[in-house]
Coordinates of C-alpha atoms and ligand atoms in Angstrom, one line a residue:
X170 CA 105.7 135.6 94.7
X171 CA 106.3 133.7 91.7
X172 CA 103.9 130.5 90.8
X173 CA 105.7 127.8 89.8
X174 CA 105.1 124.8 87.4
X175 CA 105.9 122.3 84.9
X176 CA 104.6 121.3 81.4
X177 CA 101.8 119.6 80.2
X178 CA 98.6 118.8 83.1
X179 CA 95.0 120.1 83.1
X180 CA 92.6 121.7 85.0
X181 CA 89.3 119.3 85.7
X182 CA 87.0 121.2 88.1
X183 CA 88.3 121.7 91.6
X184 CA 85.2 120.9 93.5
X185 CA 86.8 121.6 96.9
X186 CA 84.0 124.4 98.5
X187 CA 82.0 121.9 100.3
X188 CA 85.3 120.8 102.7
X189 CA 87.9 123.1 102.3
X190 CA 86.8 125.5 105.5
X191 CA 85.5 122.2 107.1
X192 CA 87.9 121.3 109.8
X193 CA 89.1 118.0 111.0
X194 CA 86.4 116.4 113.5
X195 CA 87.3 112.8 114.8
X196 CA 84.9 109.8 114.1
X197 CA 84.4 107.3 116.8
X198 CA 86.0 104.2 115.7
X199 CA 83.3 101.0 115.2
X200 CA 82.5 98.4 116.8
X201 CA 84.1 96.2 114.2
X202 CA 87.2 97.2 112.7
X203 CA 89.2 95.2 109.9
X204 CA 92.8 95.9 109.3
X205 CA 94.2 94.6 105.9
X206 CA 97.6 93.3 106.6
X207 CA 98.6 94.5 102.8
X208 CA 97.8 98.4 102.8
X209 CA 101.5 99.5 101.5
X210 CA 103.0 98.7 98.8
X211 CA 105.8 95.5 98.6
X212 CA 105.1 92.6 100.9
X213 CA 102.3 92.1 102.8
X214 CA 102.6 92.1 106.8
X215 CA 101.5 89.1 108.5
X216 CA 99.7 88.4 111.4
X217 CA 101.0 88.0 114.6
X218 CA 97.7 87.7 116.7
X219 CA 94.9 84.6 116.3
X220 CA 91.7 85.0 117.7
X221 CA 90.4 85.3 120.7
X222 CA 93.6 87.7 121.6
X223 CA 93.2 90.6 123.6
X224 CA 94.5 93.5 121.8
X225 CA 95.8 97.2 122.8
X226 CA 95.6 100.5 120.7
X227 CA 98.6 101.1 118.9
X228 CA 99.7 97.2 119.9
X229 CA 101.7 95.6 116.1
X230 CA 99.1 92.7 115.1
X231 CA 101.0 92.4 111.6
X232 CA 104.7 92.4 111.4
X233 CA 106.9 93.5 108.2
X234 CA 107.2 90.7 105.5
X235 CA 110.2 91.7 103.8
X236 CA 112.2 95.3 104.0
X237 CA 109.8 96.6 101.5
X238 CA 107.1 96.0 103.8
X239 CA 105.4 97.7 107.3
X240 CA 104.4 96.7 110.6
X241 CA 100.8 97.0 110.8
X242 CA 99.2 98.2 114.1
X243 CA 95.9 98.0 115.8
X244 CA 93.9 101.4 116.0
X245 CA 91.3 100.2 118.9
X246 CA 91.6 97.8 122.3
X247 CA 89.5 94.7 122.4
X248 CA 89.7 90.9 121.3
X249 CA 90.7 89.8 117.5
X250 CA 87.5 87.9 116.3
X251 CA 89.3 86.8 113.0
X252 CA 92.3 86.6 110.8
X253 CA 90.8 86.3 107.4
X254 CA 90.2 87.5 104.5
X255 CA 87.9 90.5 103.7
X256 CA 87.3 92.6 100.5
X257 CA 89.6 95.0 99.8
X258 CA 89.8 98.4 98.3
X259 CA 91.6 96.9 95.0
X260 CA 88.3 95.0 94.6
X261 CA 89.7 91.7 96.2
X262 CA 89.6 89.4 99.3
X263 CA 92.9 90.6 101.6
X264 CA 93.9 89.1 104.7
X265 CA 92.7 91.1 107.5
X266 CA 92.9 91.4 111.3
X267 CA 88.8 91.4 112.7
X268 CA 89.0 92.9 115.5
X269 CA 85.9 93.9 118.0
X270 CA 85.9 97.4 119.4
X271 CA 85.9 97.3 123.3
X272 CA 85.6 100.9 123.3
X273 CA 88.3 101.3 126.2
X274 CA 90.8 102.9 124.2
X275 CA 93.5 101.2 126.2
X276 CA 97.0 101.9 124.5
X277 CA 100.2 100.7 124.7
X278 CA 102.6 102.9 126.4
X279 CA 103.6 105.4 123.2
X280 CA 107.4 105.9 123.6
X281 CA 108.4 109.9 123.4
X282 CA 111.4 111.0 122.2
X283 CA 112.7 114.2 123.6
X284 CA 115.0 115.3 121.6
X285 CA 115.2 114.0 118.2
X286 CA 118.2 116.2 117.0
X287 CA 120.2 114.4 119.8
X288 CA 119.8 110.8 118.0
X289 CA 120.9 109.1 115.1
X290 CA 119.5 109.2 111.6
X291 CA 119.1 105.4 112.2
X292 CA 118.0 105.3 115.3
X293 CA 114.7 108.0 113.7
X294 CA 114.9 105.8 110.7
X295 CA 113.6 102.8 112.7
X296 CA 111.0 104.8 114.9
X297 CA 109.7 105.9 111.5
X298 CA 109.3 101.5 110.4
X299 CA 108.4 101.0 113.4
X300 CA 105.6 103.0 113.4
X301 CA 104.3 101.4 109.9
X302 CA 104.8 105.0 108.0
X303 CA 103.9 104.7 104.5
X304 CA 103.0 107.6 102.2
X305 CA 100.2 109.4 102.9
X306 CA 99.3 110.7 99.6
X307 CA 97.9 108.0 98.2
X308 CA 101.3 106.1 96.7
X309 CA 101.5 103.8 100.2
X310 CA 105.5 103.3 99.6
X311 CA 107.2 102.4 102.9
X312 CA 108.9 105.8 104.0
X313 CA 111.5 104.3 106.0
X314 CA 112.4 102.5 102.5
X315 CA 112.5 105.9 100.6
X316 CA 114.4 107.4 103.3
X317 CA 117.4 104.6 103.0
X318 CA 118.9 105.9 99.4
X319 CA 122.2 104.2 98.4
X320 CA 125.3 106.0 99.2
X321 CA 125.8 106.3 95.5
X322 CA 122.5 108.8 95.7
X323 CA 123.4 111.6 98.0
X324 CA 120.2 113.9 98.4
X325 CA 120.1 117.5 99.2
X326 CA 116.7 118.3 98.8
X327 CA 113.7 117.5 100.4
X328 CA 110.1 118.7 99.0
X329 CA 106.9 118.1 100.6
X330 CA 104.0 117.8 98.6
X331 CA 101.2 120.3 99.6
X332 CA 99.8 120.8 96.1
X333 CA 96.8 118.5 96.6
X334 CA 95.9 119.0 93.3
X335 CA 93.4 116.2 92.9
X336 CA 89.5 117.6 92.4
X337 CA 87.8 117.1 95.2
X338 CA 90.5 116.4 98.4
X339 CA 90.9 118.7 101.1
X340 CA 92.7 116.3 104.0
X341 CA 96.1 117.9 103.1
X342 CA 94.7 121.5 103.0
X343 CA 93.2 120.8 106.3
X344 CA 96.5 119.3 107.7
X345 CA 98.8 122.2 107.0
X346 CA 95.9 124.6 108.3
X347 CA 95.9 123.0 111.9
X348 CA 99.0 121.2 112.2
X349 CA 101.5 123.3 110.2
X350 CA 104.1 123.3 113.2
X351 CA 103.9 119.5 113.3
X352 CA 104.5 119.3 109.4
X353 CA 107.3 121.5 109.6
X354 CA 108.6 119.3 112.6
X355 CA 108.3 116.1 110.4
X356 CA 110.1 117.8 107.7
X357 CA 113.1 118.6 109.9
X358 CA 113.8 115.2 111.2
X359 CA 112.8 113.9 107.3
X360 CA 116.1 116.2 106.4
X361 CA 118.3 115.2 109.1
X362 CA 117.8 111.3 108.5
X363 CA 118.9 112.5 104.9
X364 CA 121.7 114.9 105.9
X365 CA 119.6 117.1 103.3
X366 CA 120.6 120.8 103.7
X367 CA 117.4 122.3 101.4
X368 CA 113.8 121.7 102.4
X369 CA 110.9 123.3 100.2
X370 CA 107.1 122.4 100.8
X371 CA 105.4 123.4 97.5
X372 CA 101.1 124.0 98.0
X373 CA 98.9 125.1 95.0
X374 CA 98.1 128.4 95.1
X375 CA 94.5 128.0 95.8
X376 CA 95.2 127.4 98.9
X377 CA 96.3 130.8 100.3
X378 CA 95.6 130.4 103.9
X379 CA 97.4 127.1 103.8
X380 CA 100.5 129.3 102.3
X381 CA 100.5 131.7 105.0
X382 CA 100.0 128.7 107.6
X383 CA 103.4 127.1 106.8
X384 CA 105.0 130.3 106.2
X385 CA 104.6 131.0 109.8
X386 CA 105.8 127.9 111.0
X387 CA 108.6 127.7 108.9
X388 CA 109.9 131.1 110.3
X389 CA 113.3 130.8 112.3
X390 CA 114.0 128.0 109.7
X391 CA 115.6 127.8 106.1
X392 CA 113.0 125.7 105.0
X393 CA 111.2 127.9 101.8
X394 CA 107.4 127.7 100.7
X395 CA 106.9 127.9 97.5
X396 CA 103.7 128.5 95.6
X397 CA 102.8 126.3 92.5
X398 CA 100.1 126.9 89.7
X399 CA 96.5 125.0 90.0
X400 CA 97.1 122.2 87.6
X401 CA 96.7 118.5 87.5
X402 CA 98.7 116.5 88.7
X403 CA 100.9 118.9 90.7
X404 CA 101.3 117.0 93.2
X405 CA 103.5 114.4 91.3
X406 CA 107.0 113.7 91.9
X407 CA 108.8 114.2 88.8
X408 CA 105.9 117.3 88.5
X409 CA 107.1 119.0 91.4
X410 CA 110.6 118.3 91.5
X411 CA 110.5 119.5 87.2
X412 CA 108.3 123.4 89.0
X413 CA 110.4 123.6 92.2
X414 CA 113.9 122.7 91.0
X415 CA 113.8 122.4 87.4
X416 CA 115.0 119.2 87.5
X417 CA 113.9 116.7 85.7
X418 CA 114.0 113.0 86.5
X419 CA 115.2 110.5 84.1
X420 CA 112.9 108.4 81.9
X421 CA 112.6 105.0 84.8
X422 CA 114.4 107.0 86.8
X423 CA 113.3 107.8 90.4
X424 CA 113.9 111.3 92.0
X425 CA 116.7 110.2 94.1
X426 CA 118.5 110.1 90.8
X427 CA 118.8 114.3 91.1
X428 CA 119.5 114.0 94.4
X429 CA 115.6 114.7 95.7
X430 CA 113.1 113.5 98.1
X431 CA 109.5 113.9 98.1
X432 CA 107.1 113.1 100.7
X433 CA 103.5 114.2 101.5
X434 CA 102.3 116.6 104.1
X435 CA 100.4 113.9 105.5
X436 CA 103.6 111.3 106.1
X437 CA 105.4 114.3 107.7
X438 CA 103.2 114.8 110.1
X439 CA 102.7 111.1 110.3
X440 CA 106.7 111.2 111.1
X441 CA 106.5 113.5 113.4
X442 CA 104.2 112.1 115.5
X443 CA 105.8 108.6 115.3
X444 CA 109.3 110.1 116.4
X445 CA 107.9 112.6 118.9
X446 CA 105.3 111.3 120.6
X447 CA 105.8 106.9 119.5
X448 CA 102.5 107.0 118.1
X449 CA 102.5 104.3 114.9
X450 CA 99.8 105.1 111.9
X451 CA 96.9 104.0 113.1
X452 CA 94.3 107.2 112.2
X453 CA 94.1 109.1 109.3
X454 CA 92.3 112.1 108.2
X455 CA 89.6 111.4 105.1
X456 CA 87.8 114.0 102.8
X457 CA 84.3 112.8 102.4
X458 CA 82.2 114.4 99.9
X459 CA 80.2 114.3 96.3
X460 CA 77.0 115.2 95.5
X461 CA 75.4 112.3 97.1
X462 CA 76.9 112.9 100.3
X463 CA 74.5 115.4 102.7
X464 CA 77.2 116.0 105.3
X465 CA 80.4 116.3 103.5
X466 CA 84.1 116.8 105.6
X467 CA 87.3 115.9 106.7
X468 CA 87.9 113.3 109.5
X469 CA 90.2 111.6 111.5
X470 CA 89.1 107.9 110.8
X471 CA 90.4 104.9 112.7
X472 CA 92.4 102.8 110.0
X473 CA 90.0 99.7 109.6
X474 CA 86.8 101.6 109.2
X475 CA 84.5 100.4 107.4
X476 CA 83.8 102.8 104.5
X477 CA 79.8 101.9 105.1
X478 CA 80.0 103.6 108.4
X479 CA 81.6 106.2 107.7
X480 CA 79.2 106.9 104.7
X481 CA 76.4 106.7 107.5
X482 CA 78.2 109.3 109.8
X483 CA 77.9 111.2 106.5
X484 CA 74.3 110.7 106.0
X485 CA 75.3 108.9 102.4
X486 CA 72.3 107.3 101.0
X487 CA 73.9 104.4 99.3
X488 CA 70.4 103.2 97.6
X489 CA 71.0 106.6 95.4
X490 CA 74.5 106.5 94.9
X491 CA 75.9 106.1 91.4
X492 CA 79.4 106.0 91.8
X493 CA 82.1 105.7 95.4
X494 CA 85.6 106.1 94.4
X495 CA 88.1 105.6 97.5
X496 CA 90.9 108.2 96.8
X497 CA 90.4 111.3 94.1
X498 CA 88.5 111.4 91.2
X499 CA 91.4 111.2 88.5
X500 CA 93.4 108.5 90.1
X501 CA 91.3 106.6 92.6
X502 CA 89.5 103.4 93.1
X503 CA 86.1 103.1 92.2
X504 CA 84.1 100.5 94.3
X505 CA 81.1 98.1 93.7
X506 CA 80.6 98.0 97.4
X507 CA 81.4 100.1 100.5
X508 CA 82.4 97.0 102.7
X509 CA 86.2 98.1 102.3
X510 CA 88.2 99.6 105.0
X511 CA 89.8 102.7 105.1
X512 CA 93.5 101.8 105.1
X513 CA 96.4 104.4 104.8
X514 CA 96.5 105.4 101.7
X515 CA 92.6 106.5 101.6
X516 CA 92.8 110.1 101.1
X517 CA 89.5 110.6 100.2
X518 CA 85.7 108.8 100.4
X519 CA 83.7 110.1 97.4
X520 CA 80.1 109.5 96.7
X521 CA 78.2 111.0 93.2
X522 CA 74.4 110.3 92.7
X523 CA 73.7 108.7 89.9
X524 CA 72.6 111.6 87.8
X525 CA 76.3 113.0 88.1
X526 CA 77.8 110.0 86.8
X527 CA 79.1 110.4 83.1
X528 CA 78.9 107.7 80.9
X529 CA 81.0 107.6 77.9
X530 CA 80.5 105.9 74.6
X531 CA 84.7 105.4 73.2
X532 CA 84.7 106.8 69.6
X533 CA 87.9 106.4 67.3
X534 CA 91.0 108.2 67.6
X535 CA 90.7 111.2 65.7
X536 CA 94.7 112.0 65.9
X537 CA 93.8 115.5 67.8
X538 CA 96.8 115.0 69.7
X539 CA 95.3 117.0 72.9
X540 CA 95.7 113.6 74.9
X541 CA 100.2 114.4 74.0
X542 CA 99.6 118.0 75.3
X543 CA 98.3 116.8 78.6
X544 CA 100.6 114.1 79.7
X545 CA 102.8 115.6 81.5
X546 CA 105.7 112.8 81.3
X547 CA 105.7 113.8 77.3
X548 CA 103.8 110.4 76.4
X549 CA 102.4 109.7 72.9
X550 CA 99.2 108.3 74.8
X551 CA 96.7 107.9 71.2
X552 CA 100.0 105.7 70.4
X553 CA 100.8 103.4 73.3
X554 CA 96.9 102.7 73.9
X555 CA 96.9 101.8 70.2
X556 CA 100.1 99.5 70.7
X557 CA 98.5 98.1 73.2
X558 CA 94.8 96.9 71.6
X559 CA 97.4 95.6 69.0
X560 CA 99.3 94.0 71.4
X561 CA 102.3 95.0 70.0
X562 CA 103.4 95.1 73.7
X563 CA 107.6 95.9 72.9
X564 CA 106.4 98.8 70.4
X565 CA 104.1 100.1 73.7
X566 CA 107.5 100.0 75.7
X567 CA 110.1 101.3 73.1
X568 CA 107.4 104.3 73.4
X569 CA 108.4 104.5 77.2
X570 CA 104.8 103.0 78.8
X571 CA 106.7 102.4 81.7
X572 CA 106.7 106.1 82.1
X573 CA 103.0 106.4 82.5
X574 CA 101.8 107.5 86.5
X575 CA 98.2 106.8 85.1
X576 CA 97.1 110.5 86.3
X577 CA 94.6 109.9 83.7
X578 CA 95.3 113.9 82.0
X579 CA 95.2 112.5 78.6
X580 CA 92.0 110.5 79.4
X581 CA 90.6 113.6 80.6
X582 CA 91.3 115.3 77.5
X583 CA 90.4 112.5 74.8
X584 CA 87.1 113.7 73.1
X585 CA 86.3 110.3 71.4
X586 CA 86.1 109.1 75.4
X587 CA 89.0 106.8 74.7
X588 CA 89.6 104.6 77.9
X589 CA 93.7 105.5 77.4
X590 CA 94.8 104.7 80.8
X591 CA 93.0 101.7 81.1
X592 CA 94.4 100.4 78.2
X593 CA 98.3 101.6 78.7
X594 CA 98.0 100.1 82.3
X595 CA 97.2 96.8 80.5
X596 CA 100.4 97.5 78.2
X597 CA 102.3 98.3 81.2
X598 CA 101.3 94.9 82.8
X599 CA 102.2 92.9 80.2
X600 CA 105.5 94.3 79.8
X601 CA 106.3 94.0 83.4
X602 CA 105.7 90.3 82.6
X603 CA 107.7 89.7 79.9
X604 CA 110.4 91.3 81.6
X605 CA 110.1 89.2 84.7
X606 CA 109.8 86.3 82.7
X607 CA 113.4 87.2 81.0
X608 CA 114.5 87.6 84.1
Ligands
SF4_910 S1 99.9 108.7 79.3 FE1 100.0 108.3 81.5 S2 101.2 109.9 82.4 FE2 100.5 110.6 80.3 S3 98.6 111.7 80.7 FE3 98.0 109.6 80.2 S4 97.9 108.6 82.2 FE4 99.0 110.5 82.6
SF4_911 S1 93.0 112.9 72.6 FE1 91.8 111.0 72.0 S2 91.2 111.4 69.9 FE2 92.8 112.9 70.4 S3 94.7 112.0 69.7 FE3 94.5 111.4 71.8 S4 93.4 109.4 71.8 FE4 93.1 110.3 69.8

């Protein structure tokens, strides 16, 4: 079979023996749980329980604030203790719903659907924000919003993302391996709300097992598996639609623009399971591991979890930790503390002991140019991060900064340890604000 793939990328270490054959065990949800009302991107939901009420699994306790926003949803039974704010995976306070664990697991009745190919796109549409999808992968965009394209954007093409190409993550592997009819599934009604005649799931080709999974659900289907090369970052949109279809995406364009869709493995299960059986996002599964963590896995974690406990499930001794990043080494969040919850866009719970932590020491550019042969959007990275210590902010944007996904490839690549994505984020924040300011 042929291995497909685009320009540019790397290949960092994978790292992913310690969970790849682990599969998916549930964790017990807490006694505490805290929901963030803001774990999507757009606006925030807000709260439509106060303390003191008594609250069912799967029961809305945040409603949508805008159409670029979710419902959010409890994951346990019990009594909200607060509505306040708690610290967040972004390093800052965030409204959250406190909520204490009764450990009843009482739910609210889950409405099934039959039959979905008897209903309406719409009528799956809503089921799909009703349930408070986002995607799975780590981006957190509202699907039901990237499932409503304007007329003007006809799609044809679906992909699903099954590359998983950050170091480290296995959730995805683990998903297609035991639920690979249910992905499939999601990826059916995902094309039918789209009136989308080709769908194409695209998974790295270290992942053979996972091939030959969704191969076998997908017979009896025209939906195609396709196998891609093991490179960083894969998994990105304009990345995968550039190997599968060799498309590529205009510069601010969006991949509706060549009539494409892509969604995560993980959101079409997620969709499958909110149209099938009414069940709203309220677990995920997590890949915890790093080499400070002695039980390393993949887990089916209550949203709200505090990512202390379930370090402790994991036998994490935080005391000798160096480094917890929520998400993948190359584009996640590192953390100064592990009071956050796991929300649902947490792919991943890494943990490093100190002694694995590299520090760098940033040296001047030396004009090597191997940061321009990683990016795989075509960037001049040495020159936008140099446009941006300047400040020369418009220069940083006539070089298409806006373009940056922050995979952090050139980063990876920089031998003077340049801190490149930090810096062109900052150019790409400042030129958001101008332009907002111009209106
Ligand atoms: S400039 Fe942006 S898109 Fe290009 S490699 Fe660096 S982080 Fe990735
Ligand atoms: S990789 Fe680093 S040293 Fe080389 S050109 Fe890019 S910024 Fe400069």
């Amino acid at each position: 079979m042929t291995v497909l793939t685009f320009k540019g990328g790397i290949h960092p270490k994978y790292n992913k023996d310690n969970t790849a054959s682990k599969p998916i065990t549930s964790l017990a949800a807490p006694k505490e749980i805290v929901i963030p009302l803001s774990q999507h991107i757009g606006a925030p939901a807000r709260a439509c329980v106060e303390k003191g009420d008594a609250v069912k699994r799967g029961q809305v306790i945040g409603e949508p604030g805008g159409f670029v926003s979710v419902p959010i949803h409890s994951s346990v039974s019990g009594e909200v203790k607060a509505v306040e704010p708690r610290l967040g995976a972004m390093g800052v306070a965030v409204p959250c719903v406190v909520i204490e664990n009764d450990e009843q697991n009482e739910a609210v009745e889950f409405e099934r659907l039959a039959d979905w190919k008897k209903v309406s796109p719409d009528t799956l549409k809503d089921k799909i924000n009703a349930a408070g999808i986002v995607g799975m992968g780590g981006a957190t965009f509202p699907t039901h919003v990237k499932l409503s394209p304007p007329n003007n954007k006809p799609i044809d093409t679906v992909i699903l993302n099954g590359a998983e190409c950050e170091p480290y993550l296995t959730a995805d592997h683990r998903v297609m391996l035991e639920h690979a009819e249910h992905v499939v599934e999601g990826l059916q009604i995902i094309q039918k709300i789209l009136n989308a005649k080709t769908g194409i799931i695209g998974i790295e080709e270290n992942k053979p097992d996972a091939v030959s999974a969704m191969e076998k659900a997908c017979e009896g289907t025209d939906i195609k598996v396709v196998r891609l090369e093991i490179k960083y970052p894969q998994g990105g949109e304009k990345q995968l639609i550039d190997a599968v279809l060799k498309k590529e995406v205009p510069s601010g364009g969006l991949p509706m623009d060549v009539g494409v869709v892509v969604q995560n493995v993980g959101t079409a299960k997620a969709v499958r399971d909110a149209v099938v059986d009414g069940i709203p996002l309220i677990e995920r599964v997590v890949t915890v591991t790093g080499s400070a963590v002695a039980k390393p896995g993949n887990f089916m974690v209550s949203i709200g979890t505090p990512v202390s406990v379930v370090l402790e499930h994991c036998e994490v001794d935080l005391e000798k930790a160096g480094k917890l990043i929520l998400g993948g080494p190359m584009m996640g969040f590192a953390q100064y503390s592990a009071e956050p919850p796991v929300a649902k866009g947490t792919s991943g719970i890494l943990v490093f002991e100190e002694k694995d932590v590299e520090v760098t020491h940033p040296l001047p550019c030396i004009r090597c140019g191997r940061c321009l042969d990683a990016c795989p959007m075509r960037l001049v990275p040495a020159d936008i991060a140099a446009y941006s210590d300047k400040r020369m902010y418009d220069k940083a944007d006539a070089n298409d900064a806006l373009d940056c996904m922050e995979c952090g490839s050139c980063a990876h690549q920089c031998p003077s340890q340049i801190p490149l994505v930090q810096k062109i984020r900052l150019a790409k924040s400042e030129i958001l604000a101008a332009k907002r300011k111009k209106g």
